[in-house]
Short mmCIF file of C-alpha atoms and ligand atoms in Angstrom, two decimals:
data_model
loop_
_atom_site.label_atom_id
_atom_site.label_comp_id
_atom_site.label_asym_id
_atom_site.label_seq_id
_atom_site.Cartn_x
_atom_site.Cartn_y
_atom_site.Cartn_z
CA MET A 3 -5.10 71.17 -7.19
CA SER A 4 -7.25 69.89 -9.99
CA LEU A 5 -6.86 66.53 -11.64
CA ASN A 6 -7.60 66.09 -15.32
CA ILE A 7 -7.94 62.65 -16.82
CA ILE A 8 -8.73 61.40 -20.31
CA LEU A 9 -10.53 58.07 -20.31
CA MET A 10 -10.45 56.13 -23.55
CA GLY A 11 -12.01 52.80 -24.43
CA PRO A 12 -14.53 51.28 -26.86
CA PRO A 13 -18.21 50.83 -25.96
CA GLY A 14 -18.48 48.04 -23.39
CA ALA A 15 -15.00 48.57 -21.92
CA GLY A 16 -16.37 49.80 -18.59
CA LYS A 17 -15.55 53.49 -19.03
CA GLY A 18 -18.80 54.64 -17.44
CA THR A 19 -18.26 52.48 -14.37
CA GLN A 20 -14.66 53.61 -13.87
CA ALA A 21 -15.60 57.26 -14.41
CA LYS A 22 -18.26 57.00 -11.71
CA ILE A 23 -15.71 55.57 -9.25
CA LEU A 24 -13.28 58.41 -10.05
CA GLU A 25 -16.03 61.01 -9.64
CA GLU A 26 -16.89 59.68 -6.19
CA LYS A 27 -13.31 59.30 -5.00
CA HIS A 28 -11.90 62.59 -6.26
CA GLY A 29 -14.87 64.88 -6.77
CA LEU A 30 -14.16 65.01 -10.50
CA LYS A 31 -16.76 65.56 -13.21
CA GLN A 32 -17.11 63.26 -16.20
CA LEU A 33 -17.71 65.20 -19.40
CA SER A 34 -18.75 63.09 -22.37
CA THR A 35 -18.89 65.14 -25.56
CA GLY A 36 -21.22 62.53 -27.10
CA ASP A 37 -23.67 62.88 -24.18
CA MET A 38 -23.42 66.67 -24.30
CA LEU A 39 -24.23 66.71 -28.01
CA ARG A 40 -27.13 64.30 -27.54
CA ALA A 41 -28.49 66.55 -24.78
CA GLU A 42 -28.30 69.56 -27.12
CA ARG A 43 -30.23 67.62 -29.75
CA ALA A 44 -32.85 66.48 -27.25
CA ALA A 45 -33.29 70.09 -26.10
CA GLY A 46 -33.71 71.21 -29.73
CA SER A 47 -31.04 73.91 -29.34
CA ASP A 48 -29.39 75.67 -32.28
CA LEU A 49 -26.24 73.71 -31.62
CA GLY A 50 -28.25 70.49 -31.49
CA LYS A 51 -29.78 71.26 -34.87
CA ARG A 52 -26.40 72.08 -36.36
CA VAL A 53 -24.83 68.78 -35.34
CA GLN A 54 -27.78 66.49 -36.04
CA ALA A 55 -26.99 65.50 -39.62
CA ILE A 56 -23.26 65.18 -38.94
CA MET A 57 -23.83 62.84 -36.01
CA ASP A 58 -26.41 60.76 -37.87
CA ALA A 59 -23.93 60.31 -40.70
CA GLY A 60 -21.41 59.01 -38.15
CA GLN A 61 -19.01 61.89 -38.89
CA LEU A 62 -17.05 64.06 -36.51
CA VAL A 63 -18.50 67.36 -35.38
CA SER A 64 -16.11 70.24 -36.16
CA ASP A 65 -13.24 70.89 -33.77
CA ALA A 66 -14.40 74.49 -33.25
CA ILE A 67 -17.84 73.41 -32.00
CA ILE A 68 -16.44 70.72 -29.72
CA ILE A 69 -13.73 72.95 -28.26
CA GLU A 70 -16.15 75.78 -27.54
CA MET A 71 -18.59 73.39 -25.89
CA ILE A 72 -15.90 71.87 -23.66
CA GLU A 73 -14.41 75.25 -22.80
CA LYS A 74 -17.80 76.57 -21.62
CA ARG A 75 -18.81 73.45 -19.74
CA SER A 76 -15.52 72.92 -17.93
CA ALA A 77 -15.63 76.50 -16.60
CA GLU A 78 -18.65 75.56 -14.46
CA ALA A 79 -18.34 75.09 -10.72
CA ASP A 80 -18.74 71.30 -10.69
CA CYS A 81 -15.52 70.98 -12.72
CA LYS A 82 -13.33 72.85 -10.25
CA ASN A 83 -11.68 69.69 -8.86
CA GLY A 84 -10.97 68.43 -12.35
CA VAL A 85 -12.55 66.59 -15.26
CA ILE A 86 -12.66 63.11 -16.71
CA PHE A 87 -12.81 63.70 -20.46
CA ASP A 88 -14.73 60.99 -22.29
CA GLY A 89 -14.98 60.85 -26.09
CA PHE A 90 -12.69 63.89 -26.29
CA PRO A 91 -10.17 64.76 -27.65
CA ARG A 92 -10.74 62.86 -30.88
CA THR A 93 -8.33 64.87 -33.07
CA ILE A 94 -4.90 66.47 -32.62
CA PRO A 95 -6.31 70.04 -32.87
CA GLN A 96 -8.75 69.13 -30.08
CA ALA A 97 -5.88 67.74 -27.97
CA GLU A 98 -3.85 70.90 -28.56
CA ALA A 99 -6.79 73.17 -27.74
CA LEU A 100 -7.42 71.21 -24.55
CA GLY A 101 -3.79 71.62 -23.52
CA ALA A 102 -3.95 75.37 -24.17
CA MET A 103 -7.25 75.73 -22.31
CA LEU A 104 -5.89 73.95 -19.23
CA ALA A 105 -2.58 75.84 -19.38
CA LYS A 106 -4.52 79.10 -18.99
CA LYS A 107 -5.69 77.74 -15.64
CA SER A 108 -2.15 76.59 -14.76
CA ALA A 109 -3.34 73.01 -15.18
CA GLY A 110 -2.81 70.23 -17.68
CA ILE A 111 -3.74 66.65 -18.50
CA ASP A 112 -2.40 64.52 -15.66
CA LEU A 113 -3.24 61.08 -16.95
CA VAL A 114 -4.60 59.29 -20.02
CA VAL A 115 -6.09 55.83 -19.46
CA ASP A 116 -6.96 53.57 -22.37
CA LEU A 117 -9.09 50.57 -21.42
CA VAL A 118 -8.08 47.84 -23.82
CA VAL A 119 -10.57 45.06 -24.50
CA ASP A 120 -10.79 42.11 -26.83
CA GLU A 121 -13.01 43.24 -29.68
CA ASN A 122 -14.38 39.76 -30.48
CA ILE A 123 -15.47 39.23 -26.90
CA LEU A 124 -17.06 42.67 -26.90
CA VAL A 125 -19.15 41.95 -29.98
CA SER A 126 -20.20 38.49 -28.80
CA ARG A 127 -21.15 39.95 -25.40
CA VAL A 128 -23.43 42.47 -27.06
CA GLU A 129 -24.84 39.87 -29.46
CA LYS A 130 -25.70 37.67 -26.50
CA ARG A 131 -27.45 40.54 -24.73
CA ALA A 132 -29.44 41.31 -27.89
CA ALA A 133 -30.42 37.64 -28.35
CA GLU A 134 -31.57 37.43 -24.73
CA ALA A 135 -33.63 40.59 -25.11
CA ALA A 136 -35.24 39.25 -28.31
CA ALA A 137 -36.01 35.87 -26.66
CA ALA A 138 -37.69 37.67 -23.76
CA GLY A 139 -39.79 39.67 -26.23
CA HIS A 140 -38.02 42.98 -25.41
CA ALA A 141 -36.89 45.56 -27.91
CA ILE A 142 -33.14 45.62 -28.60
CA ARG A 143 -31.47 48.88 -27.62
CA ASN A 144 -30.29 50.69 -30.71
CA ASP A 145 -26.71 50.90 -29.48
CA ASP A 146 -26.76 47.18 -28.65
CA LYS A 147 -27.37 46.20 -32.23
CA PRO A 148 -24.24 44.32 -33.31
CA GLU A 149 -23.77 46.40 -36.47
CA VAL A 150 -23.96 49.61 -34.43
CA VAL A 151 -21.45 48.30 -31.90
CA VAL A 152 -19.05 47.23 -34.64
CA ARG A 153 -19.27 50.71 -36.19
CA ARG A 154 -18.67 52.41 -32.83
CA ILE A 155 -15.65 50.20 -32.13
CA LYS A 156 -14.25 51.16 -35.55
CA GLU A 157 -14.78 54.86 -34.80
CA TYR A 158 -13.08 54.49 -31.47
CA LYS A 159 -10.09 52.76 -33.07
CA ALA A 160 -9.75 55.51 -35.66
CA TYR A 161 -9.62 58.29 -33.14
CA THR A 162 -7.41 56.58 -30.59
CA ALA A 163 -5.00 55.80 -33.42
CA GLU A 164 -4.80 59.55 -34.01
CA VAL A 165 -4.71 60.82 -30.45
CA SER A 166 -2.95 58.17 -28.37
CA PRO A 167 0.53 58.64 -29.94
CA TYR A 168 0.23 62.34 -29.01
CA TYR A 169 -0.15 61.49 -25.32
CA GLU A 170 2.23 58.54 -25.52
CA LYS A 171 5.01 60.91 -26.56
CA LYS A 172 4.23 63.04 -23.53
CA GLY A 173 4.53 59.94 -21.31
CA LEU A 174 0.92 60.29 -20.15
CA LEU A 175 -0.71 57.28 -21.82
CA HIS A 176 -1.42 54.12 -19.83
CA ARG A 177 -3.07 51.08 -21.39
CA LEU A 178 -4.97 48.91 -18.94
CA ASP A 179 -6.62 45.54 -19.49
CA GLY A 180 -10.33 46.40 -19.47
CA MET A 181 -11.25 42.69 -19.35
CA ARG A 182 -10.11 42.45 -15.71
CA PRO A 183 -12.72 42.68 -12.93
CA ILE A 184 -14.05 46.18 -12.16
CA ASP A 185 -12.33 46.38 -8.74
CA GLU A 186 -8.99 45.40 -10.20
CA VAL A 187 -9.16 48.00 -12.97
CA ALA A 188 -10.28 50.62 -10.43
CA ALA A 189 -7.28 49.80 -8.23
CA GLN A 190 -4.90 50.14 -11.16
CA ILE A 191 -6.38 53.51 -12.08
CA ALA A 192 -6.18 54.62 -8.43
CA ALA A 193 -2.47 53.74 -8.38
CA LEU A 194 -1.89 55.81 -11.54
CA VAL A 195 -3.84 58.74 -10.08
CA ALA A 196 -1.75 58.60 -6.89
CA LYS A 197 1.43 58.78 -8.96
CA ALA A 198 0.10 61.59 -11.14
CA GLN A 199 -0.94 63.82 -8.24
P1 AMP B 18 -19.93 59.20 -28.78
O1 AMP B 18 -21.13 59.01 -27.91
O2 AMP B 18 -18.72 59.64 -28.02
O3 AMP B 18 -19.66 58.00 -29.64
O4 AMP B 18 -20.28 60.42 -29.77
C1 AMP B 18 -21.39 60.37 -30.64
C2 AMP B 18 -21.14 61.28 -31.84
O5 AMP B 18 -20.96 62.64 -31.40
C3 AMP B 18 -19.90 60.98 -32.65
O6 AMP B 18 -20.13 59.97 -33.62
C4 AMP B 18 -19.60 62.34 -33.28
O7 AMP B 18 -20.47 62.61 -34.37
C5 AMP B 18 -19.95 63.28 -32.16
N1 AMP B 18 -18.79 63.56 -31.26
C6 AMP B 18 -18.68 63.24 -29.93
N2 AMP B 18 -17.52 63.66 -29.42
C7 AMP B 18 -16.85 64.25 -30.45
C8 AMP B 18 -15.57 64.87 -30.57
N3 AMP B 18 -14.72 64.95 -29.52
N4 AMP B 18 -15.22 65.36 -31.78
C9 AMP B 18 -16.05 65.30 -32.84
N5 AMP B 18 -17.26 64.73 -32.79
C10 AMP B 18 -17.67 64.20 -31.62
#
C-alpha cells in the first residue's frame, strides 16, 4: 500500500529534514515542485523557459503545468511506495487534481502535516546566519537574505490559507510545532503515519 503525505511549512521549518527521515523510514519519495521547476530551468528545457519569468516575478505557475509535471513524475518507479508532496498543492484546483490522480490508482492523500513555526524567530534566525556569513567574509545565500525570506514566508501563508481548510474539512490536516527538536517532531509525524496506515 502506498502512503501519500503533504508536508507544509515555511522556509526554515525543517521540512527538508523531516522529509528525509520519512523517505528513509518508509521508502517514500519527496517531490518538491519548486525544485522540479528549478531543475527544468537549469536544464534549459522548454518548460523551464516557459516558467522562468513567472517564477522570477514571484507568481504561481499555472495549475495545468504543475499538475502535468506532478502526474508524470509520480508515475515513475521511485514513487511506487508513495510520495511526500512539498510546495504542492498550492491551489484548490491543484488539490482536486491531485485527489483525482491518486483515486485513479486507488490511492489518496493519507496525511497532511503543517509545521508551524514562529515567524519572528524564523526571520531573526536567518538574519543571524546572514550576519555571521558577512562577518566571516562569505557571500550571503540569496534565499537567506532577510527580504527574500520574508517574501517566501508571505507566499507560504497565502497558499496554506487557501489549501489547508480543504484538507482540514477532510480531517487530514495536522498542525505540529516545528520549533520542537527534530527528533520530537519526527516522532510526532511517525505516530500520525502509524495511525494513517
Ligand atoms: P518554492 O521553492 O516551493 O517556493 O517554489 C518556487 C516557485 O516555483 C514559486 O514561487 C512558484 O513560482 C513556483 N511553484 C512551485 N510550486 C508551485 C505550485 N504548486 N504551483 C504554482 N507554482 C509553483
